[in-house]
Amino acid sequence: MTRQRDYEIFEAGDVTLQSGAVFPAMKLVYQTYGKLSPAKDNVILYPTSFSAQHFDTEWLIGPDGVLNPTRYFIIIPNLFGNGLSSSPSNSGDAAFPGLTYHDAIAIQRRLLVERLGITRLALVYGWSMGGAQAYHWAALHPEMVERAAVVCGSARCAPYNHVFLEAVKSALTGDPAFRDGRFVEKPTAGYRAMGRVYAGWAMSHGFYRDELWREAGFTSLEDYLVRAWDGAFARRDANDLLAQVGIWQRGDISRCETFGGDLDRALATIKAHILLMPGATDRYFDVRDNEDELGKLTNAKSAALHPIPSLHGHRAGNPVNNPPDQAFLKAEVAALLSK
């Protein structure tokens, strides 16, 4: 893996958001890996997922990884609200506006075009909220995107997914540290409650039935919950987490002036080779949503639905310590890049 430096910052200036609000001095933090070709035709954009920073997701990049920096120039833009790019925790005391994926993609495009001179993307690859961004890229800028891999993601936040996120918000904001619409200190109990909610949704029934947590060295179910989930979100600012939950819930590629809420029209705009890889047992992004979307990708160069055959639920799409699921992703992405 070739790293230029810890990270770069794109200063976007004062930005008018999709809501009409003006965000002052907006910044996008990003990291690059590999070398940009003279023709600038080897670019992979790899947006971050919920609460993740590029440090958390770069494990997937390597000569033998899913994304190969010896062949491709890989860019990880940090999603707003993750504590690096503009977030409640680094934007002063003013109320943080309700951002959307459309806002994020607009600034990511400016980074590519204005700073890096990139007008074509060989691939946009993303998991979870990163997958939603990949879908937005393919619909909003079809002339730029050659391929898109949507891993455990969908074109819009489904009602079931929305309800799950309401549970997450309730668990977190039930902490007494949440006052007058924001957290005034770290919500210790809220972080733990949020982790316990996530533990039930992120993994599948089969994962718990077959005690697959033992493969990672946990000695009991309680040991797994305590060590894997109770502190999983405590490393992030709680106000940042709420900001990203809002982006997630508002997610919809058609929710803009261009498409006027017409999802079928938005999907038909996509021209890329598109690969939908839901987790076969994912409860956040159900396979059936991707099945519905597949038939509406009528103008894509190609469109395929290849569920990840795994009991690891939503985490099948981010298999840090799961070699079988890693191998599946690697083979599927290699096949997509060969098109």
Short mmCIF file of N, CA, C and O in Angstrom, two decimals, residues 68-184:
data_model
loop_
_atom_site.label_atom_id
_atom_site.label_comp_id
_atom_site.label_asym_id
_atom_site.label_seq_id
_atom_site.Cartn_x
_atom_site.Cartn_y
_atom_site.Cartn_z
N ASN A 68 -6.69 -2.93 -5.53
CA ASN A 68 -5.24 -3.04 -5.71
C ASN A 68 -4.60 -1.70 -6.05
O ASN A 68 -4.78 -1.18 -7.15
N PRO A 69 -3.79 -1.13 -5.13
CA PRO A 69 -3.18 0.18 -5.38
C PRO A 69 -1.98 0.12 -6.32
O PRO A 69 -1.44 1.17 -6.69
N THR A 70 -1.53 -1.06 -6.70
CA THR A 70 -0.45 -1.14 -7.69
C THR A 70 -0.99 -0.95 -9.10
O THR A 70 -0.22 -0.68 -10.02
N ARG A 71 -2.30 -1.08 -9.27
CA ARG A 71 -2.94 -0.88 -10.58
C ARG A 71 -3.84 0.34 -10.60
O ARG A 71 -4.03 0.96 -11.65
N TYR A 72 -4.40 0.68 -9.45
CA TYR A 72 -5.41 1.74 -9.42
C TYR A 72 -5.02 2.85 -8.44
O TYR A 72 -4.30 2.62 -7.48
N PHE A 73 -5.51 4.04 -8.73
CA PHE A 73 -5.37 5.19 -7.85
C PHE A 73 -6.67 5.27 -7.04
O PHE A 73 -7.74 5.55 -7.59
N ILE A 74 -6.58 4.98 -5.78
CA ILE A 74 -7.76 4.81 -4.93
C ILE A 74 -7.90 6.02 -4.01
O ILE A 74 -6.94 6.43 -3.36
N ILE A 75 -9.09 6.57 -3.98
CA ILE A 75 -9.38 7.75 -3.16
C ILE A 75 -10.46 7.40 -2.16
O ILE A 75 -11.53 6.92 -2.54
N ILE A 76 -10.20 7.63 -0.89
CA ILE A 76 -11.22 7.47 0.15
C ILE A 76 -11.64 8.85 0.63
O ILE A 76 -10.89 9.52 1.35
N PRO A 77 -12.84 9.31 0.25
CA PRO A 77 -13.36 10.57 0.82
C PRO A 77 -14.12 10.26 2.10
O PRO A 77 -14.96 9.35 2.15
N ASN A 78 -13.83 10.99 3.15
CA ASN A 78 -14.50 10.78 4.43
C ASN A 78 -15.87 11.46 4.42
O ASN A 78 -15.97 12.67 4.16
N LEU A 79 -16.90 10.70 4.72
CA LEU A 79 -18.26 11.24 4.71
C LEU A 79 -18.43 12.28 5.81
O LEU A 79 -17.91 12.12 6.92
N PHE A 80 -19.16 13.33 5.51
CA PHE A 80 -19.44 14.36 6.50
C PHE A 80 -20.08 13.74 7.74
O PHE A 80 -20.89 12.82 7.65
N GLY A 81 -19.68 14.26 8.90
CA GLY A 81 -20.20 13.72 10.16
C GLY A 81 -19.35 12.62 10.75
O GLY A 81 -19.71 12.07 11.80
N ASN A 82 -18.21 12.29 10.12
CA ASN A 82 -17.39 11.19 10.67
C ASN A 82 -16.26 11.68 11.58
O ASN A 82 -15.45 10.89 12.03
N GLY A 83 -16.22 12.98 11.83
CA GLY A 83 -15.22 13.52 12.74
C GLY A 83 -13.97 14.04 12.07
O GLY A 83 -13.17 14.74 12.69
N LEU A 84 -13.77 13.72 10.79
CA LEU A 84 -12.63 14.26 10.02
C LEU A 84 -13.13 15.32 9.06
O LEU A 84 -12.74 16.48 9.14
N SER A 85 -13.97 14.93 8.10
CA SER A 85 -14.64 15.94 7.27
C SER A 85 -15.58 16.74 8.17
O SER A 85 -15.78 16.39 9.34
N SER A 86 -16.14 17.81 7.64
CA SER A 86 -16.99 18.68 8.45
C SER A 86 -18.03 17.87 9.22
O SER A 86 -18.75 17.05 8.66
N SER A 87 -18.06 18.11 10.54
CA SER A 87 -18.89 17.33 11.47
C SER A 87 -19.30 18.24 12.62
O SER A 87 -18.69 19.29 12.84
N PRO A 88 -20.32 17.84 13.39
CA PRO A 88 -20.66 18.65 14.57
C PRO A 88 -19.48 18.86 15.50
O PRO A 88 -19.33 19.94 16.09
N SER A 89 -18.61 17.87 15.62
CA SER A 89 -17.50 17.94 16.57
C SER A 89 -16.40 18.89 16.15
O SER A 89 -15.56 19.27 16.98
N ASN A 90 -16.38 19.30 14.88
CA ASN A 90 -15.30 20.20 14.44
C ASN A 90 -15.82 21.44 13.72
O ASN A 90 -15.07 22.10 13.01
N SER A 91 -17.10 21.74 13.92
CA SER A 91 -17.71 22.86 13.19
C SER A 91 -18.30 23.92 14.10
O SER A 91 -19.19 24.67 13.69
N GLY A 92 -17.83 24.01 15.34
CA GLY A 92 -18.31 25.05 16.23
C GLY A 92 -19.61 24.67 16.92
O GLY A 92 -20.08 23.53 16.84
N ASP A 93 -20.20 25.64 17.59
CA ASP A 93 -21.38 25.38 18.41
C ASP A 93 -22.70 25.59 17.68
O ASP A 93 -23.77 25.29 18.23
N ALA A 94 -22.66 26.10 16.47
CA ALA A 94 -23.90 26.32 15.72
C ALA A 94 -24.56 24.99 15.39
O ALA A 94 -23.89 23.95 15.29
N ALA A 95 -25.87 25.02 15.24
CA ALA A 95 -26.60 23.80 14.90
C ALA A 95 -26.08 23.24 13.58
O ALA A 95 -25.91 23.97 12.61
N PHE A 96 -25.84 21.94 13.56
CA PHE A 96 -25.30 21.30 12.37
C PHE A 96 -26.46 21.02 11.41
O PHE A 96 -27.47 20.44 11.80
N PRO A 97 -26.34 21.42 10.15
CA PRO A 97 -27.46 21.26 9.21
C PRO A 97 -27.69 19.81 8.82
O PRO A 97 -26.79 18.96 8.95
N GLY A 98 -28.88 19.53 8.32
CA GLY A 98 -29.20 18.19 7.85
C GLY A 98 -28.62 17.96 6.46
O GLY A 98 -29.15 18.46 5.47
N LEU A 99 -27.52 17.23 6.40
CA LEU A 99 -26.86 16.95 5.12
C LEU A 99 -27.46 15.73 4.44
O LEU A 99 -28.14 14.91 5.08
N THR A 100 -27.18 15.59 3.16
CA THR A 100 -27.63 14.44 2.38
C THR A 100 -26.46 13.85 1.61
O THR A 100 -25.40 14.46 1.48
N TYR A 101 -26.68 12.65 1.08
CA TYR A 101 -25.67 12.07 0.20
C TYR A 101 -25.45 12.97 -1.02
O TYR A 101 -24.33 13.06 -1.54
N HIS A 102 -26.50 13.64 -1.48
CA HIS A 102 -26.34 14.55 -2.62
C HIS A 102 -25.33 15.65 -2.29
O HIS A 102 -24.51 16.01 -3.15
N ASP A 103 -25.38 16.17 -1.07
CA ASP A 103 -24.40 17.17 -0.66
C ASP A 103 -22.99 16.59 -0.67
O ASP A 103 -22.03 17.23 -1.13
N ALA A 104 -22.86 15.36 -0.18
CA ALA A 104 -21.54 14.72 -0.12
C ALA A 104 -20.97 14.49 -1.51
O ALA A 104 -19.80 14.78 -1.78
N ILE A 105 -21.81 13.99 -2.41
CA ILE A 105 -21.32 13.69 -3.77
C ILE A 105 -20.95 14.98 -4.49
O ILE A 105 -19.99 15.02 -5.27
N ALA A 106 -21.67 16.06 -4.24
CA ALA A 106 -21.36 17.34 -4.89
C ALA A 106 -19.95 17.81 -4.51
O ALA A 106 -19.19 18.27 -5.38
N ILE A 107 -19.59 17.67 -3.24
CA ILE A 107 -18.26 18.10 -2.81
C ILE A 107 -17.20 17.09 -3.27
O ILE A 107 -16.08 17.50 -3.65
N GLN A 108 -17.50 15.82 -3.24
CA GLN A 108 -16.56 14.82 -3.75
C GLN A 108 -16.25 15.08 -5.23
O GLN A 108 -15.10 14.97 -5.67
N ARG A 109 -17.28 15.45 -6.00
CA ARG A 109 -17.05 15.74 -7.42
C ARG A 109 -16.16 16.96 -7.59
O ARG A 109 -15.28 16.99 -8.46
N ARG A 110 -16.37 17.96 -6.76
CA ARG A 110 -15.51 19.13 -6.83
C ARG A 110 -14.05 18.76 -6.53
O ARG A 110 -13.13 19.26 -7.18
N LEU A 111 -13.85 17.92 -5.53
CA LEU A 111 -12.50 17.45 -5.22
C LEU A 111 -11.87 16.81 -6.45
O LEU A 111 -10.72 17.14 -6.81
N LEU A 112 -12.59 15.91 -7.08
CA LEU A 112 -12.04 15.18 -8.23
C LEU A 112 -11.72 16.13 -9.38
O LEU A 112 -10.62 16.09 -9.95
N VAL A 113 -12.68 16.97 -9.73
CA VAL A 113 -12.55 17.81 -10.92
C VAL A 113 -11.64 19.01 -10.66
O VAL A 113 -10.71 19.28 -11.43
N GLU A 114 -11.89 19.74 -9.58
CA GLU A 114 -11.18 21.00 -9.34
C GLU A 114 -9.74 20.78 -8.85
O GLU A 114 -8.83 21.49 -9.28
N ARG A 115 -9.54 19.83 -7.96
CA ARG A 115 -8.19 19.65 -7.42
C ARG A 115 -7.39 18.61 -8.19
O ARG A 115 -6.20 18.82 -8.45
N LEU A 116 -8.01 17.49 -8.54
CA LEU A 116 -7.26 16.37 -9.10
C LEU A 116 -7.38 16.25 -10.61
O LEU A 116 -6.66 15.46 -11.23
N GLY A 117 -8.27 17.01 -11.22
CA GLY A 117 -8.43 16.96 -12.67
C GLY A 117 -8.96 15.63 -13.18
O GLY A 117 -8.68 15.22 -14.31
N ILE A 118 -9.77 14.97 -12.37
CA ILE A 118 -10.31 13.65 -12.72
C ILE A 118 -11.75 13.79 -13.19
O ILE A 118 -12.58 14.40 -12.49
N THR A 119 -12.04 13.25 -14.36
CA THR A 119 -13.40 13.33 -14.91
C THR A 119 -14.01 11.97 -15.19
O THR A 119 -15.15 11.89 -15.63
N ARG A 120 -13.24 10.88 -14.95
CA ARG A 120 -13.76 9.53 -15.15
C ARG A 120 -13.37 8.66 -13.96
O ARG A 120 -12.26 8.77 -13.44
N LEU A 121 -14.29 7.81 -13.56
CA LEU A 121 -14.04 6.89 -12.46
C LEU A 121 -14.15 5.46 -12.99
O LEU A 121 -15.21 5.05 -13.50
N ALA A 122 -13.06 4.72 -12.86
CA ALA A 122 -13.10 3.31 -13.28
C ALA A 122 -14.08 2.52 -12.43
O ALA A 122 -14.73 1.59 -12.91
N LEU A 123 -14.19 2.92 -11.16
CA LEU A 123 -15.07 2.22 -10.23
C LEU A 123 -15.39 3.12 -9.05
O LEU A 123 -14.52 3.83 -8.54
N VAL A 124 -16.65 3.08 -8.63
CA VAL A 124 -17.02 3.60 -7.32
C VAL A 124 -17.44 2.39 -6.50
O VAL A 124 -18.35 1.65 -6.88
N TYR A 125 -16.73 2.17 -5.40
CA TYR A 125 -16.95 0.99 -4.56
C TYR A 125 -17.33 1.45 -3.16
O TYR A 125 -16.66 2.32 -2.60
N GLY A 126 -18.38 0.86 -2.60
CA GLY A 126 -18.73 1.25 -1.24
C GLY A 126 -19.57 0.22 -0.53
O GLY A 126 -20.35 -0.51 -1.16
N TRP A 127 -19.39 0.17 0.79
CA TRP A 127 -20.16 -0.73 1.65
C TRP A 127 -21.07 0.09 2.55
O TRP A 127 -20.68 1.13 3.06
N SER A 128 -22.32 -0.35 2.72
CA SER A 128 -23.28 0.27 3.62
C SER A 128 -23.54 1.72 3.20
O SER A 128 -23.96 1.96 2.07
N MET A 129 -23.25 2.71 4.04
CA MET A 129 -23.42 4.09 3.61
C MET A 129 -22.49 4.43 2.46
O MET A 129 -22.79 5.30 1.63
N GLY A 130 -21.37 3.74 2.36
CA GLY A 130 -20.49 3.90 1.20
C GLY A 130 -21.16 3.36 -0.06
O GLY A 130 -21.01 3.92 -1.15
N GLY A 131 -21.91 2.26 0.09
CA GLY A 131 -22.64 1.71 -1.05
C GLY A 131 -23.73 2.64 -1.52
O GLY A 131 -23.98 2.78 -2.72
N ALA A 132 -24.39 3.29 -0.58
CA ALA A 132 -25.41 4.29 -0.94
C ALA A 132 -24.78 5.43 -1.73
O ALA A 132 -25.35 5.94 -2.70
N GLN A 133 -23.57 5.84 -1.32
CA GLN A 133 -22.87 6.89 -2.07
C GLN A 133 -22.49 6.42 -3.47
O GLN A 133 -22.56 7.19 -4.44
N ALA A 134 -22.09 5.16 -3.60
CA ALA A 134 -21.78 4.63 -4.92
C ALA A 134 -23.00 4.67 -5.82
O ALA A 134 -22.92 5.03 -7.00
N TYR A 135 -24.15 4.34 -5.27
CA TYR A 135 -25.41 4.38 -6.03
C TYR A 135 -25.72 5.82 -6.44
O TYR A 135 -26.14 6.09 -7.59
N HIS A 136 -25.54 6.76 -5.52
CA HIS A 136 -25.79 8.17 -5.84
C HIS A 136 -24.86 8.66 -6.95
O HIS A 136 -25.28 9.37 -7.87
N TRP A 137 -23.60 8.28 -6.87
CA TRP A 137 -22.65 8.65 -7.90
C TRP A 137 -23.10 8.16 -9.27
O TRP A 137 -23.08 8.91 -10.27
N ALA A 138 -23.50 6.91 -9.34
CA ALA A 138 -23.89 6.32 -10.63
C ALA A 138 -25.11 7.02 -11.23
O ALA A 138 -25.21 7.17 -12.45
N ALA A 139 -26.03 7.46 -10.37
CA ALA A 139 -27.25 8.11 -10.86
C ALA A 139 -27.05 9.58 -11.16
O ALA A 139 -27.56 10.10 -12.16
N LEU A 140 -26.29 10.28 -10.31
CA LEU A 140 -26.14 11.72 -10.45
C LEU A 140 -25.12 12.11 -11.50
O LEU A 140 -25.23 13.18 -12.11
N HIS A 141 -24.11 11.25 -11.72
CA HIS A 141 -23.04 11.58 -12.68
C HIS A 141 -22.74 10.36 -13.57
O HIS A 141 -21.64 9.82 -13.56
N PRO A 142 -23.74 9.95 -14.34
CA PRO A 142 -23.57 8.74 -15.16
C PRO A 142 -22.46 8.87 -16.19
O PRO A 142 -21.88 7.86 -16.59
N GLU A 143 -22.13 10.10 -16.58
CA GLU A 143 -21.08 10.31 -17.58
C GLU A 143 -19.69 10.09 -16.99
O GLU A 143 -18.71 9.90 -17.73
N MET A 144 -19.58 10.08 -15.67
CA MET A 144 -18.28 9.94 -15.02
C MET A 144 -17.99 8.52 -14.54
O MET A 144 -16.83 8.14 -14.37
N VAL A 145 -19.03 7.73 -14.30
CA VAL A 145 -18.88 6.45 -13.62
C VAL A 145 -18.93 5.29 -14.62
O VAL A 145 -19.95 5.04 -15.25
N GLU A 146 -17.81 4.58 -14.73
CA GLU A 146 -17.75 3.42 -15.62
C GLU A 146 -18.32 2.17 -14.94
O GLU A 146 -18.99 1.36 -15.58
N ARG A 147 -18.04 2.03 -13.65
CA ARG A 147 -18.52 0.86 -12.90
C ARG A 147 -18.89 1.30 -11.49
O ARG A 147 -18.28 2.22 -10.94
N ALA A 148 -19.85 0.59 -10.90
CA ALA A 148 -20.22 0.85 -9.51
C ALA A 148 -20.48 -0.48 -8.81
O ALA A 148 -21.18 -1.33 -9.34
N ALA A 149 -19.89 -0.63 -7.64
CA ALA A 149 -20.12 -1.81 -6.80
C ALA A 149 -20.82 -1.35 -5.52
O ALA A 149 -20.23 -0.62 -4.72
N VAL A 150 -22.06 -1.75 -5.36
CA VAL A 150 -22.87 -1.38 -4.20
C VAL A 150 -22.91 -2.59 -3.27
O VAL A 150 -23.58 -3.58 -3.56
N VAL A 151 -22.16 -2.52 -2.18
CA VAL A 151 -22.03 -3.65 -1.26
C VAL A 151 -22.89 -3.39 -0.02
O VAL A 151 -22.65 -2.44 0.72
N CYS A 152 -23.90 -4.24 0.18
CA CYS A 152 -24.80 -4.08 1.32
C CYS A 152 -25.34 -2.66 1.38
O CYS A 152 -25.23 -1.97 2.40
N GLY A 153 -25.92 -2.21 0.29
CA GLY A 153 -26.48 -0.87 0.20
C GLY A 153 -27.69 -0.88 -0.71
O GLY A 153 -28.02 -1.89 -1.33
N SER A 154 -28.35 0.26 -0.81
CA SER A 154 -29.53 0.36 -1.66
C SER A 154 -29.68 1.78 -2.18
O SER A 154 -28.99 2.69 -1.73
N ALA A 155 -30.60 1.95 -3.13
CA ALA A 155 -30.79 3.26 -3.75
C ALA A 155 -31.48 4.25 -2.84
O ALA A 155 -31.39 5.46 -3.06
N ARG A 156 -32.18 3.75 -1.85
CA ARG A 156 -32.79 4.64 -0.86
C ARG A 156 -32.97 3.88 0.44
O ARG A 156 -32.98 2.64 0.47
N CYS A 157 -33.11 4.62 1.51
CA CYS A 157 -33.28 4.02 2.83
C CYS A 157 -34.70 3.44 2.92
O CYS A 157 -35.68 4.17 2.84
N ALA A 158 -34.79 2.14 3.08
CA ALA A 158 -36.08 1.47 3.16
C ALA A 158 -36.78 1.79 4.48
O ALA A 158 -36.13 2.10 5.48
N PRO A 159 -38.11 1.72 4.53
CA PRO A 159 -38.82 1.99 5.78
C PRO A 159 -38.34 1.12 6.94
O PRO A 159 -38.21 1.60 8.08
N TYR A 160 -38.06 -0.14 6.69
CA TYR A 160 -37.57 -1.05 7.74
C TYR A 160 -36.23 -0.58 8.28
O TYR A 160 -35.98 -0.59 9.49
N ASN A 161 -35.37 -0.14 7.36
CA ASN A 161 -34.07 0.40 7.72
C ASN A 161 -34.24 1.67 8.55
O ASN A 161 -33.54 1.90 9.55
N HIS A 162 -35.17 2.50 8.14
CA HIS A 162 -35.46 3.75 8.86
C HIS A 162 -35.86 3.45 10.30
O HIS A 162 -35.42 4.14 11.24
N VAL A 163 -36.68 2.42 10.49
CA VAL A 163 -37.14 2.06 11.84
C VAL A 163 -35.97 1.59 12.69
O VAL A 163 -35.87 1.94 13.87
N PHE A 164 -35.08 0.79 12.11
CA PHE A 164 -33.88 0.37 12.84
C PHE A 164 -33.10 1.58 13.33
O PHE A 164 -32.66 1.65 14.48
N LEU A 165 -32.95 2.57 12.47
CA LEU A 165 -32.18 3.76 12.83
C LEU A 165 -32.89 4.59 13.90
O LEU A 165 -32.24 5.26 14.71
N GLU A 166 -34.22 4.54 13.92
CA GLU A 166 -34.95 5.19 15.00
C GLU A 166 -34.60 4.54 16.34
O GLU A 166 -34.48 5.22 17.37
N ALA A 167 -34.43 3.22 16.33
CA ALA A 167 -34.03 2.52 17.55
C ALA A 167 -32.63 2.94 17.98
O ALA A 167 -32.36 3.12 19.18
N VAL A 168 -31.74 3.09 17.01
CA VAL A 168 -30.38 3.54 17.31
C VAL A 168 -30.40 4.92 17.95
O VAL A 168 -29.74 5.16 18.97
N LYS A 169 -31.16 5.82 17.35
CA LYS A 169 -31.24 7.18 17.90
C LYS A 169 -31.83 7.19 19.30
O LYS A 169 -31.34 7.89 20.19
N SER A 170 -32.86 6.40 19.51
CA SER A 170 -33.50 6.35 20.82
C SER A 170 -32.57 5.80 21.88
O SER A 170 -32.52 6.31 23.01
N ALA A 171 -31.81 4.77 21.52
CA ALA A 171 -30.86 4.19 22.46
C ALA A 171 -29.79 5.20 22.86
O ALA A 171 -29.42 5.33 24.03
N LEU A 172 -29.31 5.94 21.88
CA LEU A 172 -28.23 6.89 22.13
C LEU A 172 -28.73 8.12 22.89
O LEU A 172 -28.11 8.56 23.87
N THR A 173 -29.85 8.67 22.46
CA THR A 173 -30.34 9.92 23.06
C THR A 173 -31.07 9.71 24.37
O THR A 173 -31.42 10.68 25.06
N GLY A 174 -31.29 8.44 24.74
CA GLY A 174 -31.88 8.16 26.05
C GLY A 174 -30.92 8.44 27.19
O GLY A 174 -31.33 8.49 28.36
N ASP A 175 -29.67 8.65 26.88
CA ASP A 175 -28.66 8.96 27.89
C ASP A 175 -28.90 10.38 28.42
O ASP A 175 -29.23 11.29 27.66
N PRO A 176 -28.73 10.58 29.72
CA PRO A 176 -28.94 11.93 30.29
C PRO A 176 -27.98 12.99 29.77
O PRO A 176 -28.21 14.18 29.99
N ALA A 177 -26.93 12.56 29.07
CA ALA A 177 -26.00 13.54 28.50
C ALA A 177 -26.60 14.26 27.29
O ALA A 177 -26.04 15.25 26.82
N PHE A 178 -27.75 13.79 26.81
CA PHE A 178 -28.43 14.44 25.68
C PHE A 178 -29.40 15.47 26.22
O PHE A 178 -30.40 15.13 26.85
N ARG A 179 -29.07 16.75 25.98
CA ARG A 179 -29.90 17.84 26.50
C ARG A 179 -30.10 18.90 25.44
O ARG A 179 -29.16 19.30 24.76
N ASP A 180 -31.36 19.33 25.32
CA ASP A 180 -31.71 20.41 24.39
C ASP A 180 -31.22 20.12 22.97
O ASP A 180 -30.70 21.00 22.27
N GLY A 181 -31.38 18.88 22.57
CA GLY A 181 -31.11 18.53 21.17
C GLY A 181 -29.69 18.17 20.83
O GLY A 181 -29.37 17.95 19.66
N ARG A 182 -28.79 18.11 21.84
CA ARG A 182 -27.42 17.73 21.54
C ARG A 182 -26.77 17.12 22.80
O ARG A 182 -27.26 17.28 23.91
N PHE A 183 -25.67 16.43 22.58
CA PHE A 183 -24.94 15.83 23.68
C PHE A 183 -23.97 16.87 24.26
O PHE A 183 -23.20 17.48 23.53
N VAL A 184 -24.02 17.01 25.56
CA VAL A 184 -23.14 17.97 26.23
C VAL A 184 -21.93 17.27 26.85
O VAL A 184 -21.00 17.94 27.32
#
